Short mmCIF file of C-alpha atoms and ligand atoms in Angstrom, two decimals:
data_model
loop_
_atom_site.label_atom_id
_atom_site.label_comp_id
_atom_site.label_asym_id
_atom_site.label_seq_id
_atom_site.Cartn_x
_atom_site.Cartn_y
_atom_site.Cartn_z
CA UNK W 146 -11.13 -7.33 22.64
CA UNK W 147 -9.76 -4.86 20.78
CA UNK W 148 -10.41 -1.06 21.69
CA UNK W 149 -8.76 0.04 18.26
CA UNK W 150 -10.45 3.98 17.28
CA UNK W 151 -11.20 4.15 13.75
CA UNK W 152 -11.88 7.89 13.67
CA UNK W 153 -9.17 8.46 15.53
CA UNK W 154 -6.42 6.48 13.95
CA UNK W 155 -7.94 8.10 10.18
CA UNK W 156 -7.42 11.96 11.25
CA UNK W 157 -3.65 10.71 12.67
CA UNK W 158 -2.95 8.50 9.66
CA UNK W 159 -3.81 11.20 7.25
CA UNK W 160 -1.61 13.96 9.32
CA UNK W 161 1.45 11.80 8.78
CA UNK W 162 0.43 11.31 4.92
CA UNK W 163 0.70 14.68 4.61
CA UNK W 164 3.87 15.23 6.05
CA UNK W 165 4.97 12.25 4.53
CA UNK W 166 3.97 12.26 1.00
CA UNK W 167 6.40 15.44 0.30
CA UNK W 168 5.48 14.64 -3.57
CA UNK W 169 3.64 12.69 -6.16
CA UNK W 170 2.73 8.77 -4.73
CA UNK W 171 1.42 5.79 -6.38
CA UNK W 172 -0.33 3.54 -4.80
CA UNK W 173 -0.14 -0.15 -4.75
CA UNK W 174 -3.87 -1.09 -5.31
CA UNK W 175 -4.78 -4.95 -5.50
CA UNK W 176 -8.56 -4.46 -4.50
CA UNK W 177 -8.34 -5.84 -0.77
CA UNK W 178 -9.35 -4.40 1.77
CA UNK W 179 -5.75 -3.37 3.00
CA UNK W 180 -4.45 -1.61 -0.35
CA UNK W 181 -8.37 0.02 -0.78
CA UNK W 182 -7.77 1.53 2.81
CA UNK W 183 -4.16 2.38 2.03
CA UNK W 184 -5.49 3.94 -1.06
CA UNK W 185 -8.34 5.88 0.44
CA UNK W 186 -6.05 7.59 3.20
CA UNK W 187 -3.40 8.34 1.21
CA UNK W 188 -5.97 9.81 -1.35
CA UNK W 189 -7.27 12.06 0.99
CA UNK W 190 -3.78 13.21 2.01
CA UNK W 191 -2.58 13.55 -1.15
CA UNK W 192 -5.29 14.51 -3.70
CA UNK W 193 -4.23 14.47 -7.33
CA UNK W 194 -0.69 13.74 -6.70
CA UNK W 195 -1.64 10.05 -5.95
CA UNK W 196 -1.95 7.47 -8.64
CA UNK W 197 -3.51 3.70 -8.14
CA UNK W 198 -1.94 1.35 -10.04
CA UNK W 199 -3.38 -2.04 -10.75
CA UNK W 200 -1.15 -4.99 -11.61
CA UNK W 201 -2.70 -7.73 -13.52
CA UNK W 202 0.14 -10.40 -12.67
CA UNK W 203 -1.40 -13.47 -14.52
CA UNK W 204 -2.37 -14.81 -10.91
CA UNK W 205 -5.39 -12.88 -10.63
CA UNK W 206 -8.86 -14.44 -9.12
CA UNK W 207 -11.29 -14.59 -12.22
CA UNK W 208 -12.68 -11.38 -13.25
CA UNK W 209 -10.68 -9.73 -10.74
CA UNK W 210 -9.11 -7.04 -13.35
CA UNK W 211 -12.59 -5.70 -14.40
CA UNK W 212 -13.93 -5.95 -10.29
CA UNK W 213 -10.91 -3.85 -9.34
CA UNK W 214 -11.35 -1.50 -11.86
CA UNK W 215 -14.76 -0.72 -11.57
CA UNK W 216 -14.40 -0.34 -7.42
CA UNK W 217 -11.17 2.00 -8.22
CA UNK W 218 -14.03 3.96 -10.39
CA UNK W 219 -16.46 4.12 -7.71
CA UNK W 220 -14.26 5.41 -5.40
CA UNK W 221 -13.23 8.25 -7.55
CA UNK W 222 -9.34 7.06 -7.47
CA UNK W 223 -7.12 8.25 -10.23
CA UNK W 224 -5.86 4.65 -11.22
CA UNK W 225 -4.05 2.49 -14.07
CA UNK W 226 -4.64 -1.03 -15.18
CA UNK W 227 -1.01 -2.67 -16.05
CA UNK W 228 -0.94 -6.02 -17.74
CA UNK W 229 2.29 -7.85 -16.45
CA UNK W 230 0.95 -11.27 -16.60
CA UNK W 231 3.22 -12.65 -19.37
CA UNK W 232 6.18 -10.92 -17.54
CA UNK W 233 5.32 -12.81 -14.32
CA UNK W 234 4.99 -16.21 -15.54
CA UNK W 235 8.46 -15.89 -17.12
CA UNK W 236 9.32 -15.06 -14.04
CA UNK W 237 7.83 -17.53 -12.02
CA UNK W 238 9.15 -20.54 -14.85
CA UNK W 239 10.62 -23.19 -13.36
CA UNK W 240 10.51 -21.58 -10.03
CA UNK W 241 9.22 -24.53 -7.53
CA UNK W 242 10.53 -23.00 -3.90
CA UNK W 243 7.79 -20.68 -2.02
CA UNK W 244 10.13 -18.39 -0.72
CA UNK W 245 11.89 -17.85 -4.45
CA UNK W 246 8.59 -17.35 -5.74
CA UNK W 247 7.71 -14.72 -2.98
CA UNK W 248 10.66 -13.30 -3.33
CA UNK W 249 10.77 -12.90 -7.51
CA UNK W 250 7.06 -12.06 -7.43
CA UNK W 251 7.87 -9.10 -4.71
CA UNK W 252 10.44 -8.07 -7.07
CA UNK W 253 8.87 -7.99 -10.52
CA UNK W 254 5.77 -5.97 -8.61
CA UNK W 255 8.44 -3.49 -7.54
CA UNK W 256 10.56 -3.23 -10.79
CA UNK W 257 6.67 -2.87 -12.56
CA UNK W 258 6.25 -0.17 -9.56
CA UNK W 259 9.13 1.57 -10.44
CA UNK W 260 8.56 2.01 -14.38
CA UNK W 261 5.24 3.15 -13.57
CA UNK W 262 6.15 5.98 -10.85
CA UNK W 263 8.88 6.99 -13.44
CA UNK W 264 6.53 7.53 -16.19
CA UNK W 265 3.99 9.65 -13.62
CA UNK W 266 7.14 11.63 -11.75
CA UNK W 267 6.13 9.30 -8.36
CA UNK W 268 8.59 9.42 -5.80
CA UNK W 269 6.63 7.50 -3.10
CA UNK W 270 5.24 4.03 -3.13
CA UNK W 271 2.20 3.97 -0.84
CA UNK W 272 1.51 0.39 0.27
CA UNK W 273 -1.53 -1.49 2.66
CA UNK W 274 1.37 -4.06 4.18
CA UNK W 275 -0.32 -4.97 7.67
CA UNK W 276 1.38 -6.51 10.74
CA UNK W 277 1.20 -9.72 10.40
CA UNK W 278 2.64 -9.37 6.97
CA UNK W 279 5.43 -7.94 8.67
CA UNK W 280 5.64 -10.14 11.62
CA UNK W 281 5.23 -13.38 9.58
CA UNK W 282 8.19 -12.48 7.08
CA UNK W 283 10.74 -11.95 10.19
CA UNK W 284 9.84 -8.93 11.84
CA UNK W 285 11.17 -7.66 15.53
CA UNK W 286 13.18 -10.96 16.29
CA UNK W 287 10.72 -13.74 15.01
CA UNK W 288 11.55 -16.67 12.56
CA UNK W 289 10.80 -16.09 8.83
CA UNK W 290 7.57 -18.12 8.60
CA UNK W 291 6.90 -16.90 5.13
CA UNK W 292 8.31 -14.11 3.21
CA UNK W 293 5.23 -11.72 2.08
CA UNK W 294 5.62 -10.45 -1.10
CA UNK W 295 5.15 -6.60 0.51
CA UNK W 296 7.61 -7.35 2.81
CA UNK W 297 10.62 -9.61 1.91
CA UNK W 298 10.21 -9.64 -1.57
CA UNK W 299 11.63 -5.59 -1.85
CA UNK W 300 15.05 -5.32 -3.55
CA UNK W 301 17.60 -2.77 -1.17
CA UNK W 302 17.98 -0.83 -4.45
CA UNK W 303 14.23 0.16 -4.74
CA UNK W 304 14.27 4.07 -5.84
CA UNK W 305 10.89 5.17 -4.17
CA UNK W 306 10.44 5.90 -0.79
CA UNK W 307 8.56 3.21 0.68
CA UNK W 308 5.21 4.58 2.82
CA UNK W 309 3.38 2.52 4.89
CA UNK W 310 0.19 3.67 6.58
CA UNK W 311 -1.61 0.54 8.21
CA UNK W 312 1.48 -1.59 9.20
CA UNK W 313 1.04 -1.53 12.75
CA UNK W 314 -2.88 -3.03 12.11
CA UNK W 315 -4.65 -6.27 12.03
CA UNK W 316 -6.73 -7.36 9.91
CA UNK W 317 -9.78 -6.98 12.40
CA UNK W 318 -8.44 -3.29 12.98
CA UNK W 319 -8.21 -2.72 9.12
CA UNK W 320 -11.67 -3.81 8.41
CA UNK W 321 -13.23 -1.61 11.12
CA UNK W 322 -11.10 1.18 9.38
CA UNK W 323 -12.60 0.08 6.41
CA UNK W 324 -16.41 0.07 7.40
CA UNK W 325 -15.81 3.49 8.78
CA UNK W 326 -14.38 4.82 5.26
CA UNK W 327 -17.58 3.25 3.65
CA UNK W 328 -15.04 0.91 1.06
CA UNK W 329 -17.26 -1.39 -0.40
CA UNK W 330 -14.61 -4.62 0.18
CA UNK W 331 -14.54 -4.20 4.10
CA UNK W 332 -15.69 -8.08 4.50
CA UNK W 333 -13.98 -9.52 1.26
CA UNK W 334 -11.58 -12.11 1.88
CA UNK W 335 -7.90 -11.71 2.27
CA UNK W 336 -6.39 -12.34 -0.79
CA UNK W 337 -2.47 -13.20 -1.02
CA UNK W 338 -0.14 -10.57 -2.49
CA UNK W 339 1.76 -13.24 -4.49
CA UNK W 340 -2.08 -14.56 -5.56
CA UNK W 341 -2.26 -18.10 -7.47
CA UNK W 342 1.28 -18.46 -7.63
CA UNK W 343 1.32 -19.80 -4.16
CA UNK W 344 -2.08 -22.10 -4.66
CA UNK W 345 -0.17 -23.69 -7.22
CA UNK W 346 2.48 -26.14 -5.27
CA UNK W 347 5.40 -26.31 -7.34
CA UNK W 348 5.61 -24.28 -10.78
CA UNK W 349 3.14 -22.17 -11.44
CA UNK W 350 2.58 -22.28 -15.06
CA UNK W 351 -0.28 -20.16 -17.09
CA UNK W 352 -2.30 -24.04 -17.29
CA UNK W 353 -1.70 -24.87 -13.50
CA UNK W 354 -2.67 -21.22 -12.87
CA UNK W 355 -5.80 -21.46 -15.11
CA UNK W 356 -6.79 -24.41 -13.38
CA UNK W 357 -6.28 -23.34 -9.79
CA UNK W 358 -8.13 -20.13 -10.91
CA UNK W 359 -11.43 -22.06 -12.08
CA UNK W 360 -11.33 -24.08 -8.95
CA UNK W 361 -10.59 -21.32 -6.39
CA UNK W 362 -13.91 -19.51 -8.44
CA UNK W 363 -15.90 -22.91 -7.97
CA UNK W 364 -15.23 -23.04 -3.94
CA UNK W 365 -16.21 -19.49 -3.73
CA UNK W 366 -19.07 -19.26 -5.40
CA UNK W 367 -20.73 -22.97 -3.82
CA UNK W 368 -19.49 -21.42 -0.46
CA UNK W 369 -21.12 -18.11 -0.81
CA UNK W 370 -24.54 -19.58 -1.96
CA UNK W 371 -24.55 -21.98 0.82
CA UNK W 372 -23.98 -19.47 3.35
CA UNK W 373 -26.30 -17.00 1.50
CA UNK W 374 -28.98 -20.30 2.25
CA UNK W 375 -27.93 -20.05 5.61
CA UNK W 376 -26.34 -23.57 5.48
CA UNK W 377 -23.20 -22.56 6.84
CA UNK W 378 -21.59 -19.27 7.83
CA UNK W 379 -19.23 -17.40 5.34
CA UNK W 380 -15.54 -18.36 6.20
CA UNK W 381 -12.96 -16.08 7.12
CA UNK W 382 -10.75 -16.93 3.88
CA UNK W 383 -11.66 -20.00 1.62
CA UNK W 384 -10.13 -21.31 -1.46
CA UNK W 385 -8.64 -24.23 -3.61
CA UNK W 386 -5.12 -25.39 -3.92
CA UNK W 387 -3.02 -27.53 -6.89
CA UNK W 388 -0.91 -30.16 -6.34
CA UNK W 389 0.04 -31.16 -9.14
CA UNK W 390 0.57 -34.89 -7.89
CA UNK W 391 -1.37 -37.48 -10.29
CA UNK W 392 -3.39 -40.17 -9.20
CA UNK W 393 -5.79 -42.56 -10.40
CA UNK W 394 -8.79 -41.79 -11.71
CA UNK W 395 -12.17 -43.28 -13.43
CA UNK W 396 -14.21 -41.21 -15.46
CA UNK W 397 -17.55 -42.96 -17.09
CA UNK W 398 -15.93 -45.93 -17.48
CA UNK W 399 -12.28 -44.70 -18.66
CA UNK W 400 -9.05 -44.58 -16.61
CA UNK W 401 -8.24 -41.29 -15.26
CA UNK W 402 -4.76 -39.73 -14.45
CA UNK W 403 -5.19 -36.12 -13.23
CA UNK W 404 -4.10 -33.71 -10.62
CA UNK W 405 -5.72 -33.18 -7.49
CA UNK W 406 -7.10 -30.14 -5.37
CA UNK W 407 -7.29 -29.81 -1.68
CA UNK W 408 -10.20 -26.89 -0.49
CA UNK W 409 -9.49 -24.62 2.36
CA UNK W 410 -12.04 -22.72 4.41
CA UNK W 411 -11.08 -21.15 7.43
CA UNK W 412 -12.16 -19.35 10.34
CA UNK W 413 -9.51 -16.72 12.31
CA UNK W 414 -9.95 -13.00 13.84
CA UNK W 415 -6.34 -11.67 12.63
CA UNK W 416 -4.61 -14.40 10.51
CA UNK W 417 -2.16 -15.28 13.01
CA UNK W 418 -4.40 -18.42 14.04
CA UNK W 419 -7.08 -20.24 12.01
CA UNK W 420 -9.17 -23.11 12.07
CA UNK W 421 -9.91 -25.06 9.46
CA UNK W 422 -13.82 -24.94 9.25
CA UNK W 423 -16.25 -27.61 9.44
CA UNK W 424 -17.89 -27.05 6.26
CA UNK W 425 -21.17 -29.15 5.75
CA UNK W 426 -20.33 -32.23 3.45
CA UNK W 427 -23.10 -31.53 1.35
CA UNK W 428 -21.62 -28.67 -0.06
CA UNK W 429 -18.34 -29.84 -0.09
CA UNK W 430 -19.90 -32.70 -2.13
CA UNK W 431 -20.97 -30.24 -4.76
CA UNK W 432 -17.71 -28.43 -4.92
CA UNK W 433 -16.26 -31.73 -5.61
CA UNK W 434 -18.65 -32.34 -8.26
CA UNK W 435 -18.61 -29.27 -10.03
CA UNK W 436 -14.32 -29.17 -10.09
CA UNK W 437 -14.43 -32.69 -11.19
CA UNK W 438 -16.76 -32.37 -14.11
CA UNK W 439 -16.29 -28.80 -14.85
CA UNK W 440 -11.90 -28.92 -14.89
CA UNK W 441 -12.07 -33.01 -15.57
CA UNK W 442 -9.17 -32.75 -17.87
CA UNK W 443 -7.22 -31.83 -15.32
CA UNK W 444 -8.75 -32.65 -12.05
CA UNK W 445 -9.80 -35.99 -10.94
CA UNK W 446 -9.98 -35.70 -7.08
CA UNK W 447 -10.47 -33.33 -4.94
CA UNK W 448 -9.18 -33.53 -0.56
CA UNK W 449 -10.44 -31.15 2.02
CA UNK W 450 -7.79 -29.78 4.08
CA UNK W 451 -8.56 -30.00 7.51
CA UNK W 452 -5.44 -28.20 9.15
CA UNK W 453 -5.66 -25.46 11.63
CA UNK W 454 -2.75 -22.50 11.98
CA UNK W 455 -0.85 -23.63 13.84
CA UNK W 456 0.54 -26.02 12.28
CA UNK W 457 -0.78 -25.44 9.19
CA UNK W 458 -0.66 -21.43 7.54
CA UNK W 459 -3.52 -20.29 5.80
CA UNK W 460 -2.01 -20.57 2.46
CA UNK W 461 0.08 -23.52 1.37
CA UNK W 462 2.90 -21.95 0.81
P1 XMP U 663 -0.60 -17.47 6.12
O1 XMP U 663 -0.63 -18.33 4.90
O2 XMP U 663 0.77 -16.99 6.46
O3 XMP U 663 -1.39 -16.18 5.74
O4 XMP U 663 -1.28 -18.10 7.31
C1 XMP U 663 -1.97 -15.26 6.63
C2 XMP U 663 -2.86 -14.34 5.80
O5 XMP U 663 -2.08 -13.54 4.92
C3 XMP U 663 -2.40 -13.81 3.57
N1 XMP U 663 -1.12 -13.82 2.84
C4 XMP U 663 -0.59 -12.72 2.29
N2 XMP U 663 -1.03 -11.47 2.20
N3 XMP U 663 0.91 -10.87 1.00
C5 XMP U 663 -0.29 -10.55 1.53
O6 XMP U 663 -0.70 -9.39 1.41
C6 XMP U 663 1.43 -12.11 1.05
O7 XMP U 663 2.51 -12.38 0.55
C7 XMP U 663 0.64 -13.08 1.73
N4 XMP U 663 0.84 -14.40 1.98
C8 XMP U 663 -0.26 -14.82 2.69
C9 XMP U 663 -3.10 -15.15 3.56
O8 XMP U 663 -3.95 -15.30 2.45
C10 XMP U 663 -3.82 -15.10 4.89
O9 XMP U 663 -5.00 -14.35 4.82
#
């Protein structure tokens, strides 16, 4: 039970912004719920000398760009869409190990950061890292379990002071913080930082990425309506994966050789344990269906994945 003060924590958070933010910020806005809180405090610290950038890193949910945007316009944030996508599959080419991925994904973000604050005068990078972002890539004396791209990805060279005002929250504690601000994405899903990159396994290349994107949309939406028919409740996080590990296939009555995708729907209070949920098999039948016809040049079978955390993490990698 968690006795966490949302009014409370907002007038204190705020106080240190202002002490804090000694000149102009930007903010590192990805349209969760911990960046839009982030975003929101430090706005109201720091007025006009704050500036939300977006970056559209090629590993985007679908329509995320123009969703983000419009919510940045609602909430009357000075913001700035940046297109980095082709930058970040270059990147990301040939890159197969999660942690490199994190790591390069962390960094491009930052160097992207860093052009940006340069052009606006920022000296400060605001950003919505929580604690078990923290705590998962190392923190205190724990074991790397993954390297979040907030956290371990940041070069020691980075020029702008680093400002953190929800670090020592979980996710529970952030959406509360949330509901009390009145930002519309209290309840959306966590999203990762390093996005599709790490639902691809192995190289994540603009087709692997495209794919992954369709299906993560497919899962979503079949999810949503299902628990909008009161078939099942809404998971905590839920999504689609790529491994891009070929099997055999028929399709009508012609041999198949495509890629597979495991689903994921979870249930957790703070992300630092999950279990995988027990999804009703009629709509993971229609999931199926839909990925399979609707991606069936790439996709020819798709697994549910039916790991809880531990062992498993949320995300595959
Ligand atoms: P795992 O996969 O470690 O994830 O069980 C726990 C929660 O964190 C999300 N996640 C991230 N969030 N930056 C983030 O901001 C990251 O690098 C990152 N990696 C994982 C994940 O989606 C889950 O909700």
């Amino acid at each position: 039970m968690s006795f966490f003060a949302p009014e409370k924590f907002t007038e204190e958070a705020i106080a240190r912004l202002k002490t804090e933010l000694t000149d102009k910020a930007i903010i590192a806005a990805s349209g969760g719920v911990d960046s839009t809180v982030a975003a929101v405090l430090a706005a109201r610290a720091a007025g006009d000398n704050l500036l939300a950038i977006y970056v559209n890193t090629g590993y985007m949910r679908l329509n995320e760009t123009k969703f983000v945007s419009s919510m940045l316009e609602n909430l009357g944030v000075q913001y700035k869409v940046i297109d980095a996508s082709k930058r970040f599959y270059e990147g990301l080419r040939g890159v197969i190990d999660p942690e490199e991925k994190r790591k390069i994904i962390g960094e491009l973000f930052i160097r992207v950061f860093e052009e940006e604050a340069r052009k606006y005068g920022g000296k400060f990078l605001v950003q919505g890292t929580i604690a078990p972002d923290w705590i998962e890539s190392g923190g205190g004396l724990r074991d790397t379990i993954k390297s979040h791209h907030n956290v371990g990805g940041l070069p020691e060279d980075m020029e702008m002071k680093l400002c953190e005002p929800i670090r020592e929250l979980y996710k529970d504690e952030v959406r509360s913080l949330a509901e009390f601000l009145k930002v519309s994405v209290a309840h959306r899903q966590p999203f990762p930082g390093p996005g599709l990159a790490v639902r691809v396994m192995g190289e994540a290349t603009p087709e692997r990425t495209e794919v992954v994107r369709q299906a993560c949309h497919i899962a979503e939406e079949e999810m949503e309506l299902a628990s909008e028919r009161n078939e099942m409740e809404l998971p905590w996080q839920y999504f689609a994966v790529l491994i891009p590990v070929k099997t055999v296939g028929v399709q009508g009555d012609v041999r198949a050789y495509g890629n597979t995708i495991a689903v994921r729907a979870v249930q957790s209070y703070d992300a630092m344990t999950a279990q995988a949920l027990d999804v009703p098999y009629s709509v993971l039948k229609k999931i199926s269906e839909r990925i399979t016809r609707e991606l069936k040049s790439d996709v020819n079978r798709v697994v549910y994945d039916i790991t809880d955390k531990p062992p498993g993490t949320i995300e595959w990698e």
